[in-house]
Amino acid sequence: MVGADEDGGSANAGSAAGLLEVFRRLGTGPRGLTEAQAEERWRRFGDNTIPDARDPSWPRLFARSVRDPFTAVLLCLGLVSAAVFAWGTASVILLLVVVSCVLRASGEHRAARSTAGLRRLVATTVTVQRRVREDTAPVTREIPVEELVPGDVVRLGPGDLIPADVRLLRSTGLTVHQAALTGESAPAEKSAVEDPRDDGLFQDPRLCFQGGSVASGSATAVVTATGGDTRFAAAHRRTGKPPATTFERSVQGVSWILIRFALLTPPLVLMANAALRGRGLETLPFAVAVAVGLTPEMLPVLVTTCLARGAALLARTHGVIVRRLPALHDIGAMDVLCVDKTGTLTQDRPVVHRALDAEGHDDPEVLRWAAAAAWWSLQLTDLPAPDALDEALLAAADEDALMSYDGVTARPFDPARRLASVTVRTPGRLGTHTQITKGAVEAVLQRCALSDDERSRLRDLADTQAADGLRVLAVATTALPAGARPPARGLTFRGLVTLRDDLAPTAAEALAGLAARGVTVKVLTGDHPGTAVRACRDLGVPVAGVLTADRLDTLTDPELTELTRRTTVFARCTPEHKTRITRALQAGGHTVGFLGDGVNDLPALRTADVGIAPRDAAGVSRENADLVLAGKDLTAIGHAVAAGRHAGGNIASYLRITLSSNLGNVIAMLSAGLLLPFLPMLPAQVLVQNLCFDAAQLAFAYDRPAPSALRRPNVLDPRELLRFIVGFGALNAVADLATFGVLAFALRGPGDDEALFHSGWFTENLLTQAVVMVLLSLGSFGSHGSLGSRGRRPGPVAWSAAGLAGIGLLLPASPLGAALGLSALPGVYYGLLAAVLTLYGAGLLAARTHHRRRSTVGAARTHHQRRSTVAQPDN
């Protein structure tokens, strides 16, 4: 096989063989493959992708759904029912399993296809050298990485991902990050030169491997292995899946608690009935049905649906591509966003701020002199384009004023002199010229006719402007006769021109939006601290503290964790500093997002909870990001935060409402089972009720939370969730037990009390669940479990609850109800049930208000503590 040796990879062979031998083994040459050869090899080897990274088929997704913990518990309960010949119970459980798995597999399959389509929008390409025919010259072009085959000749540059395992042919100053394979953070030097040393495969300077990235330099290389034959694919198979995210860990924590309850329920019910009622295995189907009622088997379906819908909406409306679905929830939980200054808060160009005379007063004449110097430097020295500072001067100056000068000679900016000078004809003075000199303040002041005190005063004036985050240019002139040589000294000082970084057009609005949503922005920059502070101040961002790299290096990890809470600007940062700051923020309990676009941002992107990169970022940064933006625009991040909180709010609503209602029903069912001489509901009735409720709950994936739910990070806290479930579940159990009393009063006398009792409680359970869905979904679930009421038109949840209530009222009297053992209820029952539901609704509203008040107080206390620490700047 081309590109393979005895141990399954060609790279090792390449390390021991000369270049000619490598070419012979690969059937290629320095000019690359022909298109026909590449096509034939692509058919033979397939896509250049890691096998596990290919989108799974629908049958594989269905099989994976069966392995879900909740589904596994349901299957176990179904097998127990079948073992005691409770075929009805076993059949309904099997139906629940099939419905859940089909819905989940279908949702994940659609999400995978959608995500694959989105990935193609930012698909990494590679520069390859191919020939149309054997006798034609090679042509260099871009192709998708997936189409690369062994024997292709590729070109690599800074920021490029290593697209496959390659052998270098030529290189210039090449260094490569290999952390994905070796764990070493420092880039390794690579060279096409033969090296007799044998320090191991990954240390061979002639070889580069898929999973690495170019840190610096350039190279031409031949592909030796692709797809599953690469060393990265082998390492990927060994390491398995990446670690679970914060969201996944929270869901798993809640899930296993519920699974334990579900598995403990059947034996507890059996023991209690045996001890108090003398019943034996005949109660096992009922116990199994109760355990099923406690299991939120639609949770995986709803989570996948919520996240996939949010990701598709973001891509369609805002150009934000979610590469990893759980990251959408994580960005909703994000409360700290780390950004660079240049390109994010500011554009990479300066603008004129003020023009000052020697006394520090505004003087437009100074700007005209400086702009005239910039204009004639551009015209007389044949520069292709003005530099950034000259361009800012020309943009701010009056064009008519510039045309009043007539240039004679020009000397462009010299880095050694730190000056630029032009000579123009003096307007209105025939035979007189004026030399205009502009440049660094110190260089200009040295050439001006000034006393030491005056020179010191002007230097202080310039230093004050620079400390305010401004760039400063000094301007001086001198008059001289036409044709005379310009003097080197004795210039007349005219003033200063200050410039600031041009702000990103949408940055101020985006930052205000993030702040309103509870997201704190931290600026991590390699620039001067004064420049970063100036940008923050111009954008309305309060700067609580500034920390420079030299001081950061002296701090221990606990000290840095504490200091990051009250620091806004981190200046002079290296990539290692950015990574360490990100870890410190995480250690302080924050969910951290990091926006980066360069190769040097890669370690921090991988460390952050949510890595964010623009579409035009370096390939390696884009491929390692969780979210990819259409542009480096904070507004898009605001939309992603809103979408994440939308999805997270719906998931949290589902968990709170479903689990509290299920718990209440289970408590009431177990209590009634011990008090009644018969089972409160038949197993099939419990399972049908559960199936109806599961179907209604899918509406949460399509609901729209209240605006208040988007104002704070939405963190799924298992402890808080369990407190909510227990509190509202107990209230639900009280309503169910009150119905028990109503049934005992309303159904006295009939001979078929058991069937009527089953029907009455079946109806009540579905109606109470509908009431819970409506009343609690009218509140927004925030990060601390707070609830807020709002009025709105009926949404998906309200319509779904109405359908659930309709089933509860109509099913008992229908033919299907008779098949389930249900019967029509007397009219008096509905009047009493209405009274119970009214009291239950009032109790829910009161509990909701209390919960909201307590959560609001707790959130305000936490916010005050954070503000008190932020209010202590540490410079």
PDB file of N, CA and C in Angstrom, residues 573-622:
ATOM      1  N   CYS A 573       1.290  40.709  27.465  1.00  0.00           N
ATOM      2  CA  CYS A 573       1.101  39.267  27.692  1.00  0.00           C
ATOM      3  C   CYS A 573       1.730  38.440  26.576  1.00  0.00           C
ATOM      4  N   THR A 574       2.353  37.345  26.957  1.00  0.00           N
ATOM      5  CA  THR A 574       2.809  36.328  26.029  1.00  0.00           C
ATOM      6  C   THR A 574       1.740  35.231  25.968  1.00  0.00           C
ATOM      7  N   PRO A 575       1.847  34.284  25.033  1.00  0.00           N
ATOM      8  CA  PRO A 575       0.875  33.179  25.007  1.00  0.00           C
ATOM      9  C   PRO A 575       0.808  32.413  26.322  1.00  0.00           C
ATOM     10  N   GLU A 576       1.951  32.227  26.990  1.00  0.00           N
ATOM     11  CA  GLU A 576       1.953  31.524  28.279  1.00  0.00           C
ATOM     12  C   GLU A 576       1.191  32.315  29.328  1.00  0.00           C
ATOM     13  N   HIS A 577       1.327  33.641  29.304  1.00  0.00           N
ATOM     14  CA  HIS A 577       0.582  34.468  30.264  1.00  0.00           C
ATOM     15  C   HIS A 577      -0.924  34.344  30.030  1.00  0.00           C
ATOM     16  N   LYS A 578      -1.345  34.358  28.759  1.00  0.00           N
ATOM     17  CA  LYS A 578      -2.776  34.263  28.462  1.00  0.00           C
ATOM     18  C   LYS A 578      -3.354  32.939  28.963  1.00  0.00           C
ATOM     19  N   THR A 579      -2.595  31.868  28.779  1.00  0.00           N
ATOM     20  CA  THR A 579      -3.062  30.562  29.256  1.00  0.00           C
ATOM     21  C   THR A 579      -3.162  30.541  30.770  1.00  0.00           C
ATOM     22  N   ARG A 580      -2.165  31.109  31.432  1.00  0.00           N
ATOM     23  CA  ARG A 580      -2.164  31.096  32.899  1.00  0.00           C
ATOM     24  C   ARG A 580      -3.301  31.948  33.453  1.00  0.00           C
ATOM     25  N   ILE A 581      -3.576  33.082  32.831  1.00  0.00           N
ATOM     26  CA  ILE A 581      -4.679  33.940  33.278  1.00  0.00           C
ATOM     27  C   ILE A 581      -6.014  33.209  33.096  1.00  0.00           C
ATOM     28  N   THR A 582      -6.162  32.505  31.979  1.00  0.00           N
ATOM     29  CA  THR A 582      -7.394  31.746  31.738  1.00  0.00           C
ATOM     30  C   THR A 582      -7.600  30.691  32.812  1.00  0.00           C
ATOM     31  N   ARG A 583      -6.535  29.971  33.159  1.00  0.00           N
ATOM     32  CA  ARG A 583      -6.644  28.953  34.212  1.00  0.00           C
ATOM     33  C   ARG A 583      -6.977  29.598  35.560  1.00  0.00           C
ATOM     34  N   ALA A 584      -6.405  30.751  35.834  1.00  0.00           N
ATOM     35  CA  ALA A 584      -6.673  31.421  37.107  1.00  0.00           C
ATOM     36  C   ALA A 584      -8.134  31.840  37.205  1.00  0.00           C
ATOM     37  N   LEU A 585      -8.700  32.332  36.114  1.00  0.00           N
ATOM     38  CA  LEU A 585     -10.115  32.705  36.122  1.00  0.00           C
ATOM     39  C   LEU A 585     -10.996  31.478  36.343  1.00  0.00           C
ATOM     40  N   GLN A 586     -10.643  30.358  35.725  1.00  0.00           N
ATOM     41  CA  GLN A 586     -11.403  29.126  35.932  1.00  0.00           C
ATOM     42  C   GLN A 586     -11.293  28.650  37.372  1.00  0.00           C
ATOM     43  N   ALA A 587     -10.094  28.780  37.958  1.00  0.00           N
ATOM     44  CA  ALA A 587      -9.920  28.384  39.353  1.00  0.00           C
ATOM     45  C   ALA A 587     -10.758  29.255  40.286  1.00  0.00           C
ATOM     46  N   GLY A 588     -11.079  30.471  39.848  1.00  0.00           N
ATOM     47  CA  GLY A 588     -11.924  31.358  40.638  1.00  0.00           C
ATOM     48  C   GLY A 588     -13.406  31.087  40.476  1.00  0.00           C
ATOM     49  N   GLY A 589     -13.771  30.012  39.774  1.00  0.00           N
ATOM     50  CA  GLY A 589     -15.171  29.633  39.627  1.00  0.00           C
ATOM     51  C   GLY A 589     -15.871  30.230  38.430  1.00  0.00           C
ATOM     52  N   HIS A 590     -15.122  30.819  37.505  1.00  0.00           N
ATOM     53  CA  HIS A 590     -15.731  31.440  36.330  1.00  0.00           C
ATOM     54  C   HIS A 590     -15.774  30.470  35.160  1.00  0.00           C
ATOM     55  N   THR A 591     -16.766  30.648  34.310  1.00  0.00           N
ATOM     56  CA  THR A 591     -16.817  29.968  33.015  1.00  0.00           C
ATOM     57  C   THR A 591     -16.241  30.941  31.998  1.00  0.00           C
ATOM     58  N   VAL A 592     -15.118  30.565  31.383  1.00  0.00           N
ATOM     59  CA  VAL A 592     -14.298  31.513  30.633  1.00  0.00           C
ATOM     60  C   VAL A 592     -14.381  31.234  29.138  1.00  0.00           C
ATOM     61  N   GLY A 593     -14.622  32.292  28.376  1.00  0.00           N
ATOM     62  CA  GLY A 593     -14.499  32.243  26.927  1.00  0.00           C
ATOM     63  C   GLY A 593     -13.261  32.996  26.505  1.00  0.00           C
ATOM     64  N   PHE A 594     -12.626  32.547  25.421  1.00  0.00           N
ATOM     65  CA  PHE A 594     -11.411  33.213  24.938  1.00  0.00           C
ATOM     66  C   PHE A 594     -11.543  33.415  23.439  1.00  0.00           C
ATOM     67  N   LEU A 595     -11.395  34.672  23.000  1.00  0.00           N
ATOM     68  CA  LEU A 595     -11.445  35.020  21.586  1.00  0.00           C
ATOM     69  C   LEU A 595     -10.030  35.244  21.090  1.00  0.00           C
ATOM     70  N   GLY A 596      -9.589  34.406  20.154  1.00  0.00           N
ATOM     71  CA  GLY A 596      -8.238  34.533  19.612  1.00  0.00           C
ATOM     72  C   GLY A 596      -8.211  34.156  18.150  1.00  0.00           C
ATOM     73  N   ASP A 597      -7.186  34.659  17.432  1.00  0.00           N
ATOM     74  CA  ASP A 597      -7.114  34.375  16.001  1.00  0.00           C
ATOM     75  C   ASP A 597      -5.737  33.946  15.535  1.00  0.00           C
ATOM     76  N   GLY A 598      -4.736  34.039  16.380  1.00  0.00           N
ATOM     77  CA  GLY A 598      -3.387  33.712  15.948  1.00  0.00           C
ATOM     78  C   GLY A 598      -2.912  32.375  16.486  1.00  0.00           C
ATOM     79  N   VAL A 599      -1.790  31.908  15.927  1.00  0.00           N
ATOM     80  CA  VAL A 599      -1.197  30.670  16.416  1.00  0.00           C
ATOM     81  C   VAL A 599      -0.819  30.803  17.886  1.00  0.00           C
ATOM     82  N   ASN A 600      -0.380  32.004  18.288  1.00  0.00           N
ATOM     83  CA  ASN A 600       0.024  32.192  19.683  1.00  0.00           C
ATOM     84  C   ASN A 600      -1.149  32.137  20.651  1.00  0.00           C
ATOM     85  N   ASP A 601      -2.388  32.207  20.130  1.00  0.00           N
ATOM     86  CA  ASP A 601      -3.571  32.115  20.989  1.00  0.00           C
ATOM     87  C   ASP A 601      -4.019  30.671  21.216  1.00  0.00           C
ATOM     88  N   LEU A 602      -3.377  29.726  20.543  1.00  0.00           N
ATOM     89  CA  LEU A 602      -3.836  28.338  20.583  1.00  0.00           C
ATOM     90  C   LEU A 602      -3.881  27.753  21.989  1.00  0.00           C
ATOM     91  N   PRO A 603      -2.831  27.905  22.818  1.00  0.00           N
ATOM     92  CA  PRO A 603      -2.912  27.317  24.172  1.00  0.00           C
ATOM     93  C   PRO A 603      -4.079  27.850  24.988  1.00  0.00           C
ATOM     94  N   ALA A 604      -4.330  29.155  24.912  1.00  0.00           N
ATOM     95  CA  ALA A 604      -5.453  29.724  25.666  1.00  0.00           C
ATOM     96  C   ALA A 604      -6.789  29.280  25.095  1.00  0.00           C
ATOM     97  N   LEU A 605      -6.881  29.151  23.764  1.00  0.00           N
ATOM     98  CA  LEU A 605      -8.121  28.665  23.154  1.00  0.00           C
ATOM     99  C   LEU A 605      -8.467  27.271  23.653  1.00  0.00           C
ATOM    100  N   ARG A 606      -7.449  26.425  23.776  1.00  0.00           N
ATOM    101  CA  ARG A 606      -7.697  25.060  24.236  1.00  0.00           C
ATOM    102  C   ARG A 606      -8.006  25.019  25.726  1.00  0.00           C
ATOM    103  N   THR A 607      -7.458  25.947  26.485  1.00  0.00           N
ATOM    104  CA  THR A 607      -7.651  25.945  27.934  1.00  0.00           C
ATOM    105  C   THR A 607      -9.028  26.468  28.319  1.00  0.00           C
ATOM    106  N   ALA A 608      -9.520  27.456  27.608  1.00  0.00           N
ATOM    107  CA  ALA A 608     -10.788  28.101  27.967  1.00  0.00           C
ATOM    108  C   ALA A 608     -11.947  27.116  27.872  1.00  0.00           C
ATOM    109  N   ASP A 609     -13.020  27.423  28.611  1.00  0.00           N
ATOM    110  CA  ASP A 609     -14.237  26.614  28.524  1.00  0.00           C
ATOM    111  C   ASP A 609     -14.859  26.711  27.139  1.00  0.00           C
ATOM    112  N   VAL A 610     -14.754  27.891  26.527  1.00  0.00           N
ATOM    113  CA  VAL A 610     -15.268  28.104  25.172  1.00  0.00           C
ATOM    114  C   VAL A 610     -14.196  28.834  24.376  1.00  0.00           C
ATOM    115  N   GLY A 611     -13.614  28.161  23.390  1.00  0.00           N
ATOM    116  CA  GLY A 611     -12.657  28.794  22.500  1.00  0.00           C
ATOM    117  C   GLY A 611     -13.379  29.377  21.300  1.00  0.00           C
ATOM    118  N   ILE A 612     -13.102  30.654  20.984  1.00  0.00           N
ATOM    119  CA  ILE A 612     -13.803  31.363  19.915  1.00  0.00           C
ATOM    120  C   ILE A 612     -12.765  31.925  18.954  1.00  0.00           C
ATOM    121  N   ALA A 613     -12.991  31.747  17.656  1.00  0.00           N
ATOM    122  CA  ALA A 613     -12.073  32.268  16.650  1.00  0.00           C
ATOM    123  C   ALA A 613     -12.866  32.810  15.474  1.00  0.00           C
ATOM    124  N   PRO A 614     -12.374  33.874  14.823  1.00  0.00           N
ATOM    125  CA  PRO A 614     -13.032  34.349  13.599  1.00  0.00           C
ATOM    126  C   PRO A 614     -12.705  33.442  12.430  1.00  0.00           C
ATOM    127  N   ARG A 615     -13.503  33.550  11.371  1.00  0.00           N
ATOM    128  CA  ARG A 615     -13.322  32.673  10.218  1.00  0.00           C
ATOM    129  C   ARG A 615     -11.975  32.890   9.542  1.00  0.00           C
ATOM    130  N   ASP A 616     -11.427  34.121   9.602  1.00  0.00           N
ATOM    131  CA  ASP A 616     -10.144  34.381   8.948  1.00  0.00           C
ATOM    132  C   ASP A 616      -8.963  34.178   9.896  1.00  0.00           C
ATOM    133  N   ALA A 617      -9.174  33.477  11.002  1.00  0.00           N
ATOM    134  CA  ALA A 617      -8.081  33.191  11.930  1.00  0.00           C
ATOM    135  C   ALA A 617      -7.125  32.179  11.309  1.00  0.00           C
ATOM    136  N   ALA A 618      -5.963  32.019  11.954  1.00  0.00           N
ATOM    137  CA  ALA A 618      -5.034  30.985  11.527  1.00  0.00           C
ATOM    138  C   ALA A 618      -5.743  29.634  11.559  1.00  0.00           C
ATOM    139  N   GLY A 619      -5.419  28.792  10.591  1.00  0.00           N
ATOM    140  CA  GLY A 619      -6.124  27.520  10.456  1.00  0.00           C
ATOM    141  C   GLY A 619      -6.120  26.702  11.725  1.00  0.00           C
ATOM    142  N   VAL A 620      -4.983  26.643  12.408  1.00  0.00           N
ATOM    143  CA  VAL A 620      -4.894  25.824  13.617  1.00  0.00           C
ATOM    144  C   VAL A 620      -5.781  26.385  14.720  1.00  0.00           C
ATOM    145  N   SER A 621      -5.896  27.703  14.800  1.00  0.00           N
ATOM    146  CA  SER A 621      -6.762  28.308  15.817  1.00  0.00           C
ATOM    147  C   SER A 621      -8.224  28.053  15.499  1.00  0.00           C
ATOM    148  N   ARG A 622      -8.569  28.175  14.226  1.00  0.00           N
ATOM    149  CA  ARG A 622      -9.959  27.951  13.823  1.00  0.00           C
ATOM    150  C   ARG A 622     -10.377  26.507  14.058  1.00  0.00           C
TER     151      ARG A 622
END
